[in-house]
CSV table of N, CA and C in Angstrom, one decimal:
chain,number,residue,atom,x,y,z
A,1,MET,N,95.2,103.9,125.6
A,1,MET,CA,95.0,104.5,124.3
A,1,MET,C,95.9,105.7,124.2
A,2,PRO,N,96.7,105.8,123.1
A,2,PRO,CA,97.6,106.9,122.9
A,2,PRO,C,96.7,108.2,122.6
A,3,LEU,N,97.2,109.3,123.1
A,3,LEU,CA,96.6,110.6,122.8
A,3,LEU,C,97.5,111.4,122.0
A,4,ILE,N,97.0,112.0,121.0
A,4,ILE,CA,97.8,112.9,120.1
A,4,ILE,C,97.1,114.2,120.2
A,5,PRO,N,97.7,115.3,120.8
A,5,PRO,CA,97.0,116.6,120.9
A,5,PRO,C,96.5,117.1,119.5
A,6,GLY,N,95.2,117.3,119.4
A,6,GLY,CA,94.6,117.9,118.2
A,6,GLY,C,94.2,116.8,117.2
A,7,TYR,N,94.6,115.6,117.4
A,7,TYR,CA,94.2,114.5,116.5
A,7,TYR,C,93.0,113.8,117.1
A,8,GLU,N,91.9,114.2,116.7
A,8,GLU,CA,90.6,113.7,117.3
A,8,GLU,C,89.9,112.6,116.5
A,9,TYR,N,90.7,111.8,115.8
A,9,TYR,CA,90.1,110.8,114.9
A,9,TYR,C,90.3,109.4,115.4
A,10,GLY,N,89.4,108.6,115.2
A,10,GLY,CA,89.5,107.1,115.3
A,10,GLY,C,89.9,106.6,116.7
A,11,PRO,N,89.8,105.2,116.8
A,11,PRO,CA,90.2,104.5,118.0
A,11,PRO,C,91.7,104.2,118.0
A,12,LEU,N,92.5,105.1,118.5
A,12,LEU,CA,93.9,105.0,118.5
A,12,LEU,C,94.3,103.9,119.5
A,13,ALA,N,95.3,103.1,119.1
A,13,ALA,CA,95.8,102.0,119.9
A,13,ALA,C,97.4,102.0,119.8
A,14,ASP,N,98.0,101.6,120.8
A,14,ASP,CA,99.5,101.5,120.8
A,14,ASP,C,99.9,100.4,119.8
A,15,GLY,N,100.7,100.7,118.8
A,15,GLY,CA,101.1,99.7,117.8
A,15,GLY,C,102.5,99.2,118.0
A,16,HIS,N,103.2,99.6,119.0
A,16,HIS,CA,104.6,99.3,119.1
A,16,HIS,C,104.9,97.8,119.1
A,17,ALA,N,104.0,96.9,119.5
A,17,ALA,CA,104.2,95.5,119.5
A,17,ALA,C,104.4,95.0,118.0
A,18,TYR,N,103.8,95.7,117.0
A,18,TYR,CA,104.0,95.3,115.6
A,18,TYR,C,105.4,95.5,115.1
A,19,LEU,N,106.2,96.4,115.8
A,19,LEU,CA,107.5,96.7,115.3
A,19,LEU,C,108.4,95.5,115.3
A,20,ASP,N,108.2,94.5,116.2
A,20,ASP,CA,109.0,93.3,116.3
A,20,ASP,C,108.6,92.2,115.3
A,21,ASP,N,107.5,92.4,114.6
A,21,ASP,CA,107.0,91.4,113.6
A,21,ASP,C,107.8,91.7,112.3
A,22,PRO,N,108.6,90.7,111.9
A,22,PRO,CA,109.4,90.9,110.6
A,22,PRO,C,108.5,91.2,109.4
A,23,LEU,N,107.2,90.9,109.4
A,23,LEU,CA,106.3,91.2,108.3
A,23,LEU,C,105.8,92.6,108.4
A,24,PHE,N,106.0,93.3,109.5
A,24,PHE,CA,105.6,94.7,109.6
A,24,PHE,C,106.3,95.6,108.6
A,25,TRP,N,107.6,95.3,108.4
A,25,TRP,CA,108.4,96.2,107.5
A,25,TRP,C,108.0,96.1,106.1
A,26,PRO,N,107.8,94.9,105.5
A,26,PRO,CA,107.3,94.9,104.1
A,26,PRO,C,106.0,95.6,104.0
A,27,VAL,N,105.1,95.5,105.0
A,27,VAL,CA,103.8,96.2,104.9
A,27,VAL,C,104.0,97.7,105.0
A,28,HIS,N,104.7,98.1,106.0
A,28,HIS,CA,104.9,99.6,106.3
A,28,HIS,C,105.7,100.3,105.2
A,29,LEU,N,106.8,99.7,104.7
A,29,LEU,CA,107.6,100.3,103.7
A,29,LEU,C,107.2,100.0,102.3
A,30,GLY,N,106.3,99.1,102.2
A,30,GLY,CA,105.8,98.7,100.8
A,30,GLY,C,105.3,99.8,99.9
A,31,SER,N,104.8,100.9,100.5
A,31,SER,CA,104.3,102.0,99.7
A,31,SER,C,105.5,102.7,99.1
A,32,CYS,N,106.7,102.5,99.5
A,32,CYS,CA,107.9,103.1,98.9
A,32,CYS,C,108.4,102.4,97.7
A,33,LEU,N,107.9,101.2,97.5
A,33,LEU,CA,108.3,100.3,96.4
A,33,LEU,C,107.2,100.2,95.4
A,34,ARG,N,107.5,100.0,94.2
A,34,ARG,CA,106.4,99.8,93.2
A,34,ARG,C,106.4,98.4,92.7
A,35,GLY,N,105.3,97.7,93.1
A,35,GLY,CA,105.1,96.3,92.6
A,35,GLY,C,105.5,95.3,93.5
A,36,GLU,N,104.8,94.2,93.5
A,36,GLU,CA,105.1,93.0,94.4
A,36,GLU,C,106.5,92.5,94.1
A,37,ALA,N,107.0,92.5,92.9
A,37,ALA,CA,108.3,91.9,92.6
A,37,ALA,C,109.4,92.8,93.3
A,38,ALA,N,109.2,94.1,93.3
A,38,ALA,CA,110.2,94.9,94.0
A,38,ALA,C,110.1,94.7,95.5
A,39,GLU,N,108.9,94.5,96.0
A,39,GLU,CA,108.8,94.3,97.5
A,39,GLU,C,109.4,92.9,97.8
A,40,GLU,N,109.2,91.9,97.0
A,40,GLU,CA,109.7,90.6,97.3
A,40,GLU,C,111.2,90.7,97.2
A,41,ALA,N,111.8,91.4,96.2
A,41,ALA,CA,113.3,91.5,96.1
A,41,ALA,C,113.8,92.2,97.4
A,42,ALA,N,113.1,93.2,97.9
A,42,ALA,CA,113.6,94.0,99.0
A,42,ALA,C,113.5,93.2,100.3
A,43,PHE,N,112.4,92.5,100.5
A,43,PHE,CA,112.1,91.9,101.8
A,43,PHE,C,112.1,90.4,101.8
A,44,GLY,N,111.8,89.7,100.6
A,44,GLY,CA,111.7,88.3,100.6
A,44,GLY,C,110.6,87.7,101.5
A,45,ALA,N,109.5,88.5,101.7
A,45,ALA,CA,108.5,88.1,102.7
A,45,ALA,C,107.5,87.1,102.1
A,46,ASP,N,106.8,86.4,103.0
A,46,ASP,CA,105.7,85.6,102.7
A,46,ASP,C,104.5,86.5,102.5
A,47,TRP,N,104.1,86.8,101.3
A,47,TRP,CA,103.1,87.8,101.0
A,47,TRP,C,101.7,87.5,101.4
A,48,ASP,N,101.4,86.2,101.5
A,48,ASP,CA,100.1,85.9,102.1
A,48,ASP,C,100.0,86.3,103.6
A,49,ALA,N,101.1,86.0,104.3
A,49,ALA,CA,101.1,86.4,105.7
A,49,ALA,C,101.2,87.9,105.9
A,50,ALA,N,102.0,88.5,105.0
A,50,ALA,CA,102.1,90.0,105.0
A,50,ALA,C,100.7,90.6,104.8
A,51,MET,N,99.9,90.1,103.9
A,51,MET,CA,98.6,90.7,103.6
A,51,MET,C,97.7,90.5,104.8
A,52,GLU,N,97.8,89.4,105.5
A,52,GLU,CA,97.0,89.2,106.7
A,52,GLU,C,97.4,90.2,107.7
A,53,LEU,N,98.7,90.5,107.9
A,53,LEU,CA,99.1,91.6,108.8
A,53,LEU,C,98.5,92.9,108.3
A,54,TYR,N,98.6,93.2,107.0
A,54,TYR,CA,98.1,94.4,106.5
A,54,TYR,C,96.6,94.6,106.8
A,55,ARG,N,95.8,93.5,106.7
A,55,ARG,CA,94.4,93.6,107.1
A,55,ARG,C,94.2,93.9,108.6
A,56,THR,N,95.1,93.3,109.4
A,56,THR,CA,95.0,93.6,110.8
A,56,THR,C,95.4,95.1,111.1
A,57,LEU,N,96.4,95.6,110.4
A,57,LEU,CA,96.8,97.0,110.6
A,57,LEU,C,95.8,98.0,110.1
A,58,SER,N,95.0,97.6,109.1
A,58,SER,CA,94.1,98.5,108.5
A,58,SER,C,92.6,98.2,108.9
A,59,ALA,N,92.4,97.5,110.0
A,59,ALA,CA,91.1,97.3,110.6
A,59,ALA,C,90.5,98.5,111.1
A,60,ASP,N,89.2,98.8,110.9
A,60,ASP,CA,88.7,100.1,111.3
A,60,ASP,C,88.4,100.2,112.8
A,61,HIS,N,88.4,99.1,113.5
A,61,HIS,CA,88.2,99.1,115.0
A,61,HIS,C,89.4,99.5,115.8
A,62,GLU,N,90.6,99.6,115.2
A,62,GLU,CA,91.8,99.9,115.9
A,62,GLU,C,92.8,100.6,115.0
A,63,TRP,N,93.3,101.8,115.4
A,63,TRP,CA,94.2,102.5,114.5
A,63,TRP,C,95.6,102.5,115.2
A,64,PRO,N,96.5,101.6,114.8
A,64,PRO,CA,97.8,101.5,115.4
A,64,PRO,C,98.6,102.8,115.3
A,65,VAL,N,99.2,103.2,116.4
A,65,VAL,CA,100.0,104.4,116.5
A,65,VAL,C,101.4,104.1,117.0
A,66,PHE,N,102.4,104.7,116.4
A,66,PHE,CA,103.8,104.6,116.8
A,66,PHE,C,104.3,105.9,117.1
A,67,SER,N,105.0,106.1,118.2
A,67,SER,CA,105.6,107.4,118.6
A,67,SER,C,107.1,107.3,118.5
A,68,VAL,N,107.7,108.3,118.0
A,68,VAL,CA,109.2,108.4,117.9
A,68,VAL,C,109.7,109.7,118.5
A,69,PRO,N,110.3,109.7,119.7
A,69,PRO,CA,110.8,110.9,120.3
A,69,PRO,C,112.0,111.4,119.5
A,70,LEU,N,112.1,112.7,119.2
A,70,LEU,CA,113.2,113.3,118.5
A,70,LEU,C,114.1,114.0,119.5
A,71,ARG,N,115.4,114.2,119.2
A,71,ARG,CA,116.3,114.9,120.0
A,71,ARG,C,115.9,116.3,120.4
A,72,SER,N,115.1,116.9,119.5
A,72,SER,CA,114.7,118.3,119.7
A,72,SER,C,113.6,118.5,120.7
A,73,GLY,N,113.1,117.3,121.2
A,73,GLY,CA,112.0,117.4,122.1
A,73,GLY,C,110.6,117.2,121.5
A,74,HIS,N,110.6,117.2,120.1
A,74,HIS,CA,109.4,116.9,119.4
A,74,HIS,C,109.1,115.4,119.4
A,75,ILE,N,107.9,115.0,119.1
A,75,ILE,CA,107.5,113.6,119.0
A,75,ILE,C,106.9,113.4,117.6
A,76,LEU,N,107.4,112.4,116.9
A,76,LEU,CA,106.8,112.1,115.6
A,76,LEU,C,105.8,111.0,115.9
A,77,TYR,N,104.6,111.1,115.4
A,77,TYR,CA,103.6,110.1,115.5
A,77,TYR,C,103.3,109.5,114.1
A,78,VAL,N,103.2,108.2,114.0
A,78,VAL,CA,102.8,107.5,112.8
A,78,VAL,C,101.5,106.8,113.1
A,79,VAL,N,100.5,107.2,112.4
A,79,VAL,CA,99.1,106.7,112.7
A,79,VAL,C,98.6,105.9,111.5
A,80,TYR,N,98.2,104.7,111.7
A,80,TYR,CA,97.5,104.0,110.6
A,80,TYR,C,96.0,104.4,110.7
A,81,ARG,N,95.6,105.3,109.8
A,81,ARG,CA,94.3,105.9,109.7
A,81,ARG,C,93.4,105.0,109.0
A,82,ASN,N,92.4,104.4,109.6
A,82,ASN,CA,91.6,103.3,109.0
A,82,ASN,C,90.2,103.7,108.9
A,83,LEU,N,90.0,104.9,108.3
A,83,LEU,CA,88.6,105.3,107.9
A,83,LEU,C,88.1,104.4,106.8
A,84,ASP,N,86.8,104.1,106.9
A,84,ASP,CA,86.2,103.2,105.8
A,84,ASP,C,86.4,103.9,104.5
A,85,GLY,N,87.1,103.3,103.6
A,85,GLY,CA,87.3,103.9,102.2
A,85,GLY,C,88.4,105.0,102.1
A,86,GLU,N,89.0,105.3,103.2
A,86,GLU,CA,90.0,106.3,103.3
A,86,GLU,C,91.2,105.9,104.1
A,87,TRP,N,91.7,104.7,103.8
A,87,TRP,CA,92.8,104.2,104.6
A,87,TRP,C,94.1,105.0,104.2
A,88,GLY,N,95.0,105.2,105.2
A,88,GLY,CA,96.3,105.8,104.9
A,88,GLY,C,97.1,105.8,106.2
A,89,VAL,N,98.3,106.4,106.0
A,89,VAL,CA,99.2,106.5,107.2
A,89,VAL,C,99.5,108.0,107.3
A,90,ASP,N,99.2,108.5,108.5
A,90,ASP,CA,99.4,109.9,108.8
A,90,ASP,C,100.7,110.1,109.6
A,91,TYR,N,101.6,111.0,109.2
A,91,TYR,CA,102.8,111.3,110.0
A,91,TYR,C,102.6,112.7,110.6
A,92,LEU,N,102.6,112.8,111.9
A,92,LEU,CA,102.4,114.0,112.6
A,92,LEU,C,103.6,114.4,113.5
A,93,VAL,N,103.8,115.6,113.7
A,93,VAL,CA,104.9,116.0,114.6
A,93,VAL,C,104.2,116.9,115.7
A,94,HIS,N,104.7,116.8,116.9
A,94,HIS,CA,104.2,117.6,118.0
A,94,HIS,C,105.3,118.0,119.0
A,95,HIS,N,105.2,119.1,119.5
A,95,HIS,CA,106.1,119.6,120.6
A,95,HIS,C,105.3,119.9,121.8
A,96,PRO,N,105.8,119.6,123.0
A,96,PRO,CA,104.9,119.9,124.2
A,96,PRO,C,104.5,121.3,124.3
A,97,SER,N,105.1,122.3,123.7
A,97,SER,CA,104.7,123.7,123.8
A,97,SER,C,103.6,124.0,122.8
A,98,TRP,N,103.3,123.1,121.9
A,98,TRP,CA,102.3,123.4,120.9
A,98,TRP,C,100.9,122.9,121.4
A,99,PRO,N,99.8,123.6,120.9
A,99,PRO,CA,98.5,123.2,121.4
A,99,PRO,C,98.1,121.9,120.7
A,100,SER,N,98.6,121.6,119.5
A,100,SER,CA,98.2,120.4,118.7
A,100,SER,C,99.3,120.0,117.8
A,101,ALA,N,99.2,118.7,117.4
A,101,ALA,CA,100.1,118.1,116.5
A,101,ALA,C,99.9,118.7,115.1
A,102,GLU,N,100.9,118.8,114.3
A,102,GLU,CA,100.9,119.2,112.9
A,102,GLU,C,101.1,118.1,112.0
A,103,THR,N,100.4,118.0,110.8
A,103,THR,CA,100.5,117.0,109.8
A,103,THR,C,101.9,117.3,109.1
A,104,LEU,N,102.7,116.2,109.1
A,104,LEU,CA,104.0,116.3,108.5
A,104,LEU,C,103.9,115.7,107.1
A,105,ALA,N,103.2,114.6,107.0
A,105,ALA,CA,103.1,113.9,105.7
A,105,ALA,C,101.9,112.9,105.8
A,106,VAL,N,101.4,112.6,104.6
A,106,VAL,CA,100.3,111.6,104.5
A,106,VAL,C,100.6,110.7,103.4
A,107,ASP,N,100.4,109.4,103.6
A,107,ASP,CA,100.7,108.4,102.6
A,107,ASP,C,99.4,107.6,102.5
A,108,ASP,N,98.6,107.9,101.4
A,108,ASP,CA,97.3,107.2,101.3
A,108,ASP,C,97.0,107.0,99.8
A,109,GLY,N,97.9,106.4,99.1
A,109,GLY,CA,97.8,106.1,97.7
A,109,GLY,C,98.6,107.1,96.9
A,110,HIS,N,98.9,108.2,97.5
A,110,HIS,CA,99.8,109.2,97.0
A,110,HIS,C,100.4,109.9,98.2
A,111,PHE,N,101.6,110.4,98.0
A,111,PHE,CA,102.3,111.0,99.1
A,111,PHE,C,102.0,112.5,99.2
A,112,MET,N,101.7,113.1,100.4
A,112,MET,CA,101.6,114.5,100.6
A,112,MET,C,102.5,114.9,101.7
A,113,GLY,N,103.3,115.9,101.5
A,113,GLY,CA,104.3,116.3,102.5
A,113,GLY,C,104.1,117.7,102.9
A,114,PRO,N,105.0,118.3,103.6
A,114,PRO,CA,106.4,118.5,103.2
A,114,PRO,C,107.3,117.4,103.6
A,115,GLY,N,107.0,116.5,104.5
A,115,GLY,CA,107.9,115.4,104.9
A,115,GLY,C,109.0,115.9,105.8
A,116,MET,N,110.1,115.1,105.9
A,116,MET,CA,111.2,115.4,106.8
A,116,MET,C,112.5,115.4,105.9
A,117,ALA,N,113.4,116.3,106.3
A,117,ALA,CA,114.7,116.4,105.7
A,117,ALA,C,115.6,115.4,106.3
A,118,TRP,N,116.7,115.0,105.6
A,118,TRP,CA,117.6,114.0,106.2
A,118,TRP,C,118.1,114.4,107.5
A,119,HIS,N,118.4,115.6,107.8
A,119,HIS,CA,119.0,116.0,109.1
A,119,HIS,C,117.9,115.8,110.2
A,120,GLU,N,116.6,115.9,109.8
A,120,GLU,CA,115.6,115.7,110.8
A,120,GLU,C,115.4,114.2,111.0
A,121,LEU,N,115.5,113.4,109.9
A,121,LEU,CA,115.4,112.0,110.1
A,121,LEU,C,116.6,111.4,111.0
A,122,ALA,N,117.7,112.1,110.9
A,122,ALA,CA,118.9,111.7,111.7
A,122,ALA,C,118.7,112.1,113.2
A,123,GLY,N,117.7,112.9,113.5
A,123,GLY,CA,117.4,113.3,114.8
A,123,GLY,C,117.1,112.3,115.8
A,124,VAL,N,116.9,111.0,115.4
A,124,VAL,CA,116.6,110.0,116.4
A,124,VAL,C,117.8,109.0,116.5
A,125,ALA,N,119.0,109.4,116.0
A,125,ALA,CA,120.1,108.6,116.1
A,125,ALA,C,120.3,108.1,117.5
A,126,GLY,N,120.6,106.8,117.7
A,126,GLY,CA,120.8,106.2,119.0
A,126,GLY,C,119.5,105.5,119.4
A,127,GLN,N,118.4,105.6,118.7
A,127,GLN,CA,117.2,104.9,119.0
A,127,GLN,C,117.2,103.6,118.3
A,128,SER,N,116.2,102.8,118.6
A,128,SER,CA,116.1,101.5,118.0
A,128,SER,C,115.9,101.6,116.5
A,129,VAL,N,116.4,100.7,115.7
A,129,VAL,CA,116.3,100.6,114.3
A,129,VAL,C,114.8,100.6,113.9
A,130,SER,N,114.0,99.9,114.7
A,130,SER,CA,112.5,99.9,114.4
A,130,SER,C,111.9,101.2,114.4
A,131,ARG,N,112.2,102.1,115.3
A,131,ARG,CA,111.6,103.4,115.4
A,131,ARG,C,112.2,104.3,114.2
A,132,HIS,N,113.4,104.1,113.9
A,132,HIS,CA,114.0,104.8,112.8
A,132,HIS,C,113.4,104.5,111.4
A,133,ARG,N,113.1,103.2,111.2
A,133,ARG,CA,112.5,102.7,110.0
A,133,ARG,C,111.1,103.2,109.8
A,134,CYS,N,110.4,103.4,110.9
A,134,CYS,CA,109.0,103.8,110.9
A,134,CYS,C,108.9,105.2,110.2
A,135,ARG,N,109.9,106.0,110.2
A,135,ARG,CA,109.8,107.3,109.7
A,135,ARG,C,110.2,107.4,108.2
A,136,CYS,N,110.8,106.4,107.7
A,136,CYS,CA,111.4,106.5,106.3
A,136,CYS,C,110.4,106.9,105.3
A,137,PRO,N,109.1,106.5,105.3
A,137,PRO,CA,108.2,107.0,104.3
A,137,PRO,C,107.9,108.5,104.4
A,138,ALA,N,108.2,109.1,105.5
A,138,ALA,CA,108.0,110.5,105.7
A,138,ALA,C,109.1,111.4,105.1
A,139,ALA,N,110.1,110.7,104.6
A,139,ALA,CA,111.3,111.5,104.0
A,139,ALA,C,110.8,112.3,102.8
A,140,ALA,N,111.2,113.6,102.8
A,140,ALA,CA,110.8,114.5,101.8
A,140,ALA,C,111.6,114.3,100.5
A,141,SER,N,112.8,113.7,100.6
A,141,SER,CA,113.6,113.5,99.5
A,141,SER,C,114.2,112.2,99.5
A,142,LEU,N,114.3,111.5,98.3
A,142,LEU,CA,114.9,110.2,98.2
A,142,LEU,C,116.4,110.4,98.1
A,143,SER,N,116.9,111.6,97.9
A,143,SER,CA,118.4,111.8,97.7
A,143,SER,C,119.0,112.0,99.1
A,144,HIS,N,119.8,111.1,99.5
A,144,HIS,CA,120.6,111.2,100.7
A,144,HIS,C,121.6,112.3,100.5
A,145,PRO,N,121.9,113.2,101.5
A,145,PRO,CA,122.9,114.3,101.3
A,145,PRO,C,124.3,113.8,100.9
A,146,ARG,N,124.6,112.6,101.3
A,146,ARG,CA,126.0,112.1,101.0
A,146,ARG,C,126.1,111.4,99.6
A,147,ARG,N,125.0,111.2,99.0
A,147,ARG,CA,124.9,110.6,97.7
A,147,ARG,C,125.6,111.4,96.6
A,148,ARG,N,126.4,110.8,95.8
A,148,ARG,CA,127.1,111.5,94.7
A,148,ARG,C,126.7,111.0,93.4
A,149,GLY,N,126.5,111.9,92.4
A,149,GLY,CA,126.1,111.5,91.1
A,149,GLY,C,124.7,111.2,91.0
A,150,PRO,N,124.2,110.8,89.8
A,150,PRO,CA,122.8,110.6,89.5
A,150,PRO,C,122.3,109.3,90.2
A,151,ALA,N,121.0,109.3,90.5
A,151,ALA,CA,120.4,108.1,91.1
A,151,ALA,C,120.4,107.0,90.1
A,152,ARG,N,120.5,105.8,90.6
A,152,ARG,CA,120.5,104.6,89.7
A,152,ARG,C,119.3,103.7,90.0
């Protein structure tokens, strides 16, 4: 069972095995898109199967946790918080010198940040694409620093 200093909630379980499931990404990143049509256009997933995985990820008996080490020595934790009636995804950051992890962002029907800046998101360059994608919903800004002109 993963331990997150200061995060004393729920039955945490290592969720890294889900990262190889192609249906994980439509489920995890789906909160960034509005509507099933947008999700289908982005991922082309089998939505019945994706919803079955969603039910597995949001089961109250096990809270999947993903950890992403950052170059700075910090660790980003992504926790599927499965409280009855209060489901959400918590993004926490911890450094070994800190007594407990700090909440970076929460996605539970609405986003609460501060989130991460693009240079912080880039702090895991060289790691697997799966770990990099896990952090995307924690981005504080949808505007990439290299983007020019208005968003379309």
